[in-house]
mmCIF file of C-alpha atoms in Angstrom:
data_model
loop_
_atom_site.group_PDB
_atom_site.id
_atom_site.type_symbol
_atom_site.label_atom_id
_atom_site.label_comp_id
_atom_site.label_asym_id
_atom_site.label_seq_id
_atom_site.Cartn_x
_atom_site.Cartn_y
_atom_site.Cartn_z
ATOM 1 C CA MET A 21 -73.063 -58.016 126.274
ATOM 2 C CA ARG A 22 -76.230 -57.102 125.898
ATOM 3 C CA ARG A 23 -76.577 -54.873 121.918
ATOM 4 C CA ARG A 24 -78.629 -52.337 122.949
ATOM 5 C CA GLN A 25 -81.628 -51.879 121.444
ATOM 6 C CA GLY A 26 -84.185 -49.041 120.427
ATOM 7 C CA PHE A 27 -84.454 -46.008 122.560
ATOM 8 C CA THR A 28 -85.441 -45.224 125.974
ATOM 9 C CA LEU A 29 -88.556 -43.236 126.929
ATOM 10 C CA ILE A 30 -86.323 -40.505 128.257
ATOM 11 C CA GLU A 31 -84.682 -40.187 124.877
ATOM 12 C CA VAL A 32 -88.058 -40.056 123.042
ATOM 13 C CA LEU A 33 -89.606 -37.285 125.468
ATOM 14 C CA VAL A 34 -86.544 -34.988 124.880
ATOM 15 C CA THR A 35 -87.038 -36.014 120.822
ATOM 16 C CA VAL A 36 -90.379 -35.049 121.475
ATOM 17 C CA ALA A 37 -89.701 -32.101 123.610
ATOM 18 C CA ILE A 38 -87.093 -30.914 120.467
ATOM 19 C CA LEU A 39 -89.278 -31.010 118.014
ATOM 20 C CA ALA A 40 -92.322 -29.869 119.239
ATOM 21 C CA ILE A 41 -89.942 -26.284 119.829
ATOM 22 C CA VAL A 42 -88.634 -26.114 116.603
ATOM 23 C CA ALA A 43 -91.437 -26.511 115.764
ATOM 24 C CA GLY A 44 -93.430 -23.958 118.063
ATOM 25 C CA LEU A 45 -91.028 -21.327 116.386
ATOM 26 C CA ALA A 46 -91.612 -22.377 112.223
ATOM 27 C CA TRP A 47 -95.209 -22.022 113.000
ATOM 28 C CA ARG A 48 -94.010 -18.247 114.666
ATOM 29 C CA GLY A 49 -91.937 -17.396 111.868
ATOM 30 C CA VAL A 50 -94.598 -18.585 108.889
ATOM 31 C CA ASP A 51 -97.518 -17.182 111.021
ATOM 32 C CA GLY A 52 -95.261 -13.942 111.289
ATOM 33 C CA ILE A 53 -94.361 -14.423 106.887
ATOM 34 C CA VAL A 54 -98.372 -14.439 106.296
ATOM 35 C CA ARG A 55 -99.309 -11.802 108.819
ATOM 36 C CA THR A 56 -96.517 -9.618 107.174
ATOM 37 C CA LYS A 57 -97.571 -10.254 104.286
ATOM 38 C CA GLU A 58 -101.529 -9.308 104.687
ATOM 39 C CA ILE A 59 -100.587 -6.114 105.668
ATOM 40 C CA ALA A 60 -98.383 -5.035 102.767
ATOM 41 C CA GLU A 61 -100.968 -6.187 99.945
ATOM 42 C CA ALA A 62 -103.501 -4.163 102.541
ATOM 43 C CA ARG A 63 -101.847 -1.344 103.018
ATOM 44 C CA LEU A 64 -100.856 -1.931 99.153
ATOM 45 C CA ASP A 65 -104.681 -1.903 98.134
ATOM 46 C CA GLN A 66 -104.817 1.377 100.122
ATOM 47 C CA VAL A 67 -102.238 3.083 98.143
ATOM 48 C CA LEU A 68 -103.520 1.769 94.698
ATOM 49 C CA ARG A 69 -107.318 3.173 95.674
ATOM 50 C CA LEU A 70 -105.702 6.480 96.477
ATOM 51 C CA ASN A 71 -103.964 7.044 93.528
ATOM 52 C CA THR A 72 -106.526 5.978 91.553
ATOM 53 C CA VAL A 73 -109.320 8.244 92.563
ATOM 54 C CA LEU A 74 -106.339 10.730 92.657
ATOM 55 C CA ALA A 75 -106.589 10.180 89.401
ATOM 56 C CA GLN A 76 -110.170 10.822 88.703
ATOM 57 C CA TRP A 77 -110.114 14.071 90.718
ATOM 58 C CA GLU A 78 -106.837 15.299 87.928
ATOM 59 C CA ALA A 79 -108.710 14.158 85.453
ATOM 60 C CA ASP A 80 -112.083 16.328 85.740
ATOM 61 C CA LEU A 81 -109.596 19.096 85.985
ATOM 62 C CA ALA A 82 -107.419 18.988 82.800
ATOM 63 C CA ALA A 83 -111.216 17.920 81.425
ATOM 64 C CA LEU A 84 -111.914 21.613 82.838
ATOM 65 C CA HIS A 85 -114.257 23.196 80.950
ATOM 66 C CA ASP A 86 -116.212 27.433 81.182
ATOM 67 C CA THR A 87 -119.352 27.310 79.802
ATOM 68 C CA ARG A 88 -119.945 30.459 81.057
ATOM 69 C CA VAL A 89 -123.305 29.261 82.209
ATOM 70 C CA VAL A 90 -122.526 28.361 85.463
ATOM 71 C CA PRO A 91 -118.228 29.010 87.157
ATOM 72 C CA ALA A 92 -115.884 26.118 85.961
ATOM 73 C CA LEU A 93 -115.105 25.825 89.193
ATOM 74 C CA SER A 94 -115.580 27.540 92.557
ATOM 75 C CA PHE A 95 -114.529 25.864 96.532
ATOM 76 C CA ASP A 96 -116.479 27.058 98.984
ATOM 77 C CA GLY A 97 -114.608 25.411 102.209
ATOM 78 C CA GLY A 98 -116.779 21.828 101.592
ATOM 79 C CA ALA A 99 -117.069 21.279 98.267
ATOM 80 C CA ALA A 100 -115.535 21.818 94.935
ATOM 81 C CA ARG A 101 -117.415 21.857 91.884
ATOM 82 C CA LEU A 102 -116.747 22.330 88.564
ATOM 83 C CA THR A 103 -117.735 22.327 84.938
ATOM 84 C CA ARG A 104 -116.261 19.110 83.177
ATOM 85 C CA ARG A 105 -115.498 18.291 78.603
ATOM 86 C CA SER A 106 -117.911 14.567 78.173
ATOM 87 C CA GLU A 107 -118.182 12.363 75.860
ATOM 88 C CA HIS A 108 -121.630 13.440 75.019
ATOM 89 C CA GLY A 109 -121.678 17.211 76.764
ATOM 90 C CA VAL A 110 -120.646 18.848 79.490
ATOM 91 C CA GLN A 111 -120.929 17.409 83.918
ATOM 92 C CA MET A 112 -121.738 19.009 86.352
ATOM 93 C CA VAL A 113 -119.144 17.568 89.324
ATOM 94 C CA VAL A 114 -118.896 17.909 92.704
ATOM 95 C CA TRP A 115 -115.909 16.566 95.500
ATOM 96 C CA THR A 116 -117.002 16.830 98.370
ATOM 97 C CA LEU A 117 -116.364 15.177 101.826
ATOM 98 C CA ARG A 118 -119.037 13.038 104.211
ATOM 99 C CA GLY A 119 -118.483 11.693 107.659
ATOM 100 C CA ARG A 120 -114.474 10.897 106.671
ATOM 101 C CA GLN A 121 -115.218 10.071 103.149
ATOM 102 C CA TRP A 122 -114.649 11.926 100.489
ATOM 103 C CA HIS A 123 -117.733 11.618 97.488
ATOM 104 C CA ARG A 124 -117.386 12.163 94.339
ATOM 105 C CA TRP A 125 -121.116 12.790 92.536
ATOM 106 C CA ALA A 126 -121.311 13.783 88.891
ATOM 107 C CA SER A 127 -124.211 14.632 86.700
ATOM 108 C CA ALA A 128 -125.642 13.230 83.754
ATOM 109 C CA PRO A 129 -123.760 15.177 80.262
ATOM 110 C CA VAL A 130 -125.842 17.235 79.512
ATOM 111 C CA THR A 131 -125.927 19.610 76.193
ATOM 112 C CA ARG A 132 -128.129 22.682 77.075
ATOM 113 C CA ARG A 133 -127.868 26.320 79.118
ATOM 114 C CA ALA A 134 -131.142 25.077 81.495
ATOM 115 C CA GLU A 135 -129.855 21.193 82.013
ATOM 116 C CA LEU A 136 -126.323 22.524 82.349
ATOM 117 C CA GLN A 137 -127.762 25.698 84.768
ATOM 118 C CA ASP A 138 -130.345 22.669 86.496
ATOM 119 C CA ALA A 139 -127.152 20.290 87.548
ATOM 120 C CA TRP A 140 -125.553 23.566 88.799
ATOM 121 C CA MET A 141 -128.745 23.664 91.542
ATOM 122 C CA ARG A 142 -129.446 20.484 92.242
ATOM 123 C CA SER A 143 -125.501 20.168 93.041
ATOM 124 C CA LEU A 144 -125.709 22.251 95.893
ATOM 125 C CA GLN A 145 -128.483 20.801 97.142
ATOM 126 C CA LEU A 146 -126.778 16.517 97.259
ATOM 127 C CA LEU A 147 -126.969 15.047 100.227
ATOM 128 C CA GLY A 148 -125.879 11.488 99.556
ATOM 129 C CA GLY A 149 -126.955 8.806 97.968
ATOM 130 C CA GLU A 150 -128.361 10.658 94.348
ATOM 131 C CA PRO A 151 -127.682 9.285 91.673
ATOM 132 C CA GLY A 152 -124.006 9.718 90.355
ATOM 133 C CA ASP A 153 -123.178 9.313 93.903
ATOM 134 C CA LEU A 154 -120.189 7.565 94.568
ATOM 135 C CA ALA A 155 -118.106 7.090 98.268
ATOM 136 C CA ALA A 156 -114.544 7.713 96.455
ATOM 137 C CA LEU A 157 -112.245 7.518 99.009
ATOM 138 C CA PRO A 158 -112.447 6.415 103.214
ATOM 139 C CA GLY A 159 -110.634 7.572 105.703
ATOM 140 C CA VAL A 160 -110.265 10.972 104.963
ATOM 141 C CA GLY A 161 -109.434 13.890 108.089
ATOM 142 C CA GLN A 162 -109.897 16.647 105.585
ATOM 143 C CA TRP A 163 -109.525 18.544 102.961
ATOM 144 C CA GLN A 164 -108.508 22.378 101.053
ATOM 145 C CA LEU A 165 -107.663 23.651 97.654
ATOM 146 C CA TYR A 166 -106.055 26.244 96.985
ATOM 147 C CA PHE A 167 -105.110 28.515 93.717
ATOM 148 C CA TRP A 168 -102.470 29.444 91.910
ATOM 149 C CA ARG A 169 -102.683 32.795 91.166
ATOM 150 C CA ASN A 170 -100.299 36.107 91.160
ATOM 151 C CA ASN A 171 -97.563 34.010 91.740
ATOM 152 C CA ALA A 172 -99.250 32.567 95.020
ATOM 153 C CA TRP A 173 -100.956 29.699 96.317
ATOM 154 C CA THR A 174 -104.330 31.299 98.017
ATOM 155 C CA ASN A 175 -107.347 30.348 99.087
ATOM 156 C CA PRO A 176 -110.476 30.071 96.957
ATOM 157 C CA GLN A 177 -112.497 31.765 99.451
ATOM 158 C CA SER A 178 -110.182 34.351 100.658
ATOM 159 C CA THR A 179 -111.705 38.040 99.230
ATOM 160 C CA GLY A 180 -108.876 38.447 96.779
ATOM 161 C CA ASP A 181 -110.685 35.444 94.877
ATOM 162 C CA GLN A 182 -113.996 35.995 95.192
ATOM 163 C CA SER A 183 -115.631 38.604 92.573
ATOM 164 C CA ALA A 184 -117.372 41.026 93.808
ATOM 165 C CA GLY A 185 -120.604 40.470 90.059
ATOM 166 C CA ASP A 186 -121.148 38.235 88.544
ATOM 167 C CA PRO A 187 -119.368 34.995 89.865
ATOM 168 C CA ARG A 188 -119.152 33.129 86.459
ATOM 169 C CA ALA A 189 -116.525 35.943 85.865
ATOM 170 C CA GLN A 190 -114.295 35.801 87.561
ATOM 171 C CA ALA A 191 -111.260 34.685 86.401
ATOM 172 C CA LEU A 192 -109.968 31.013 86.849
ATOM 173 C CA PRO A 193 -106.367 30.192 88.484
ATOM 174 C CA GLN A 194 -103.356 28.931 87.163
ATOM 175 C CA GLY A 195 -103.313 26.311 89.344
ATOM 176 C CA VAL A 196 -104.882 23.946 92.344
ATOM 177 C CA ARG A 197 -103.287 23.039 94.834
ATOM 178 C CA LEU A 198 -105.017 19.319 96.480
ATOM 179 C CA VAL A 199 -104.373 18.621 99.811
ATOM 180 C CA LEU A 200 -105.910 16.148 102.088
ATOM 181 C CA THR A 201 -105.277 14.947 105.306
ATOM 182 C CA LEU A 202 -105.566 11.601 105.507
ATOM 183 C CA ALA A 203 -107.285 10.261 108.745
ATOM 184 C CA PRO A 204 -106.234 6.286 110.707
ATOM 185 C CA GLU A 205 -108.888 4.405 109.725
ATOM 186 C CA SER A 206 -107.692 5.321 106.330
ATOM 187 C CA GLY A 207 -104.585 2.993 107.519
ATOM 188 C CA LEU A 208 -102.409 5.619 105.998
ATOM 189 C CA SER A 209 -100.735 8.811 107.478
ATOM 190 C CA GLY A 210 -100.238 12.128 106.780
ATOM 191 C CA GLU A 211 -100.992 14.425 104.281
ATOM 192 C CA VAL A 212 -101.434 14.029 100.899
ATOM 193 C CA THR A 213 -101.217 17.035 98.180
ATOM 194 C CA ARG A 214 -100.915 17.332 95.018
ATOM 195 C CA ASP A 215 -100.483 20.380 92.372
ATOM 196 C CA ILE A 216 -102.336 20.433 89.166
ATOM 197 C CA VAL A 217 -102.244 23.182 86.655
ATOM 198 C CA LEU A 218 -104.703 23.842 83.943
ATOM 199 C CA ARG A 219 -105.430 23.956 80.782
ATOM 200 C CA LEU A 220 -109.220 25.809 80.402
ATOM 201 C CA ARG A 221 -111.587 25.039 77.931
ATOM 202 C CA ALA A 222 -113.686 27.583 77.005
ATOM 203 C CA GLU A 223 -116.701 27.745 73.954
#
């Protein structure tokens, strides 16, 4: 009998088919791992950016400074305005929501009453794109602030939180609650709530 040598065509075809199936399964596995990694990295970036922006928000409130020249902290439903102590003076800071992006605007540090009053007036007329304006966080559907007064969270726009006279004389809250509602384009979902105890610095 002749010794059989090599492989038949059918054996080669079967082997090639098996290898193709294994390669296809392996490719799907690798592709799935790569996609999962990309999604995880994107989500991590989004979470890190959110935490960075919230840290800035907390830093602004931690440096809150009452000059008795303009309101140290106010919220009109659309924008939160505050005065904070900086290394070279006092800054006017505004947080506001424009087109599903949470913006932060900060004036240059000032040391004179008239300059601070001018910064306050400019803060009432912001349109976006001014020097000092930063699109801090995209994908925010809405936001709301609450003030802690008399052992309860209250709406800053409620009549109980508004002074009848000079707004500069308005008693500041002991705490601030921030509620951000994240939009789908943020890559995240749900609400983010941060409560901050105020430790006010006054002149």
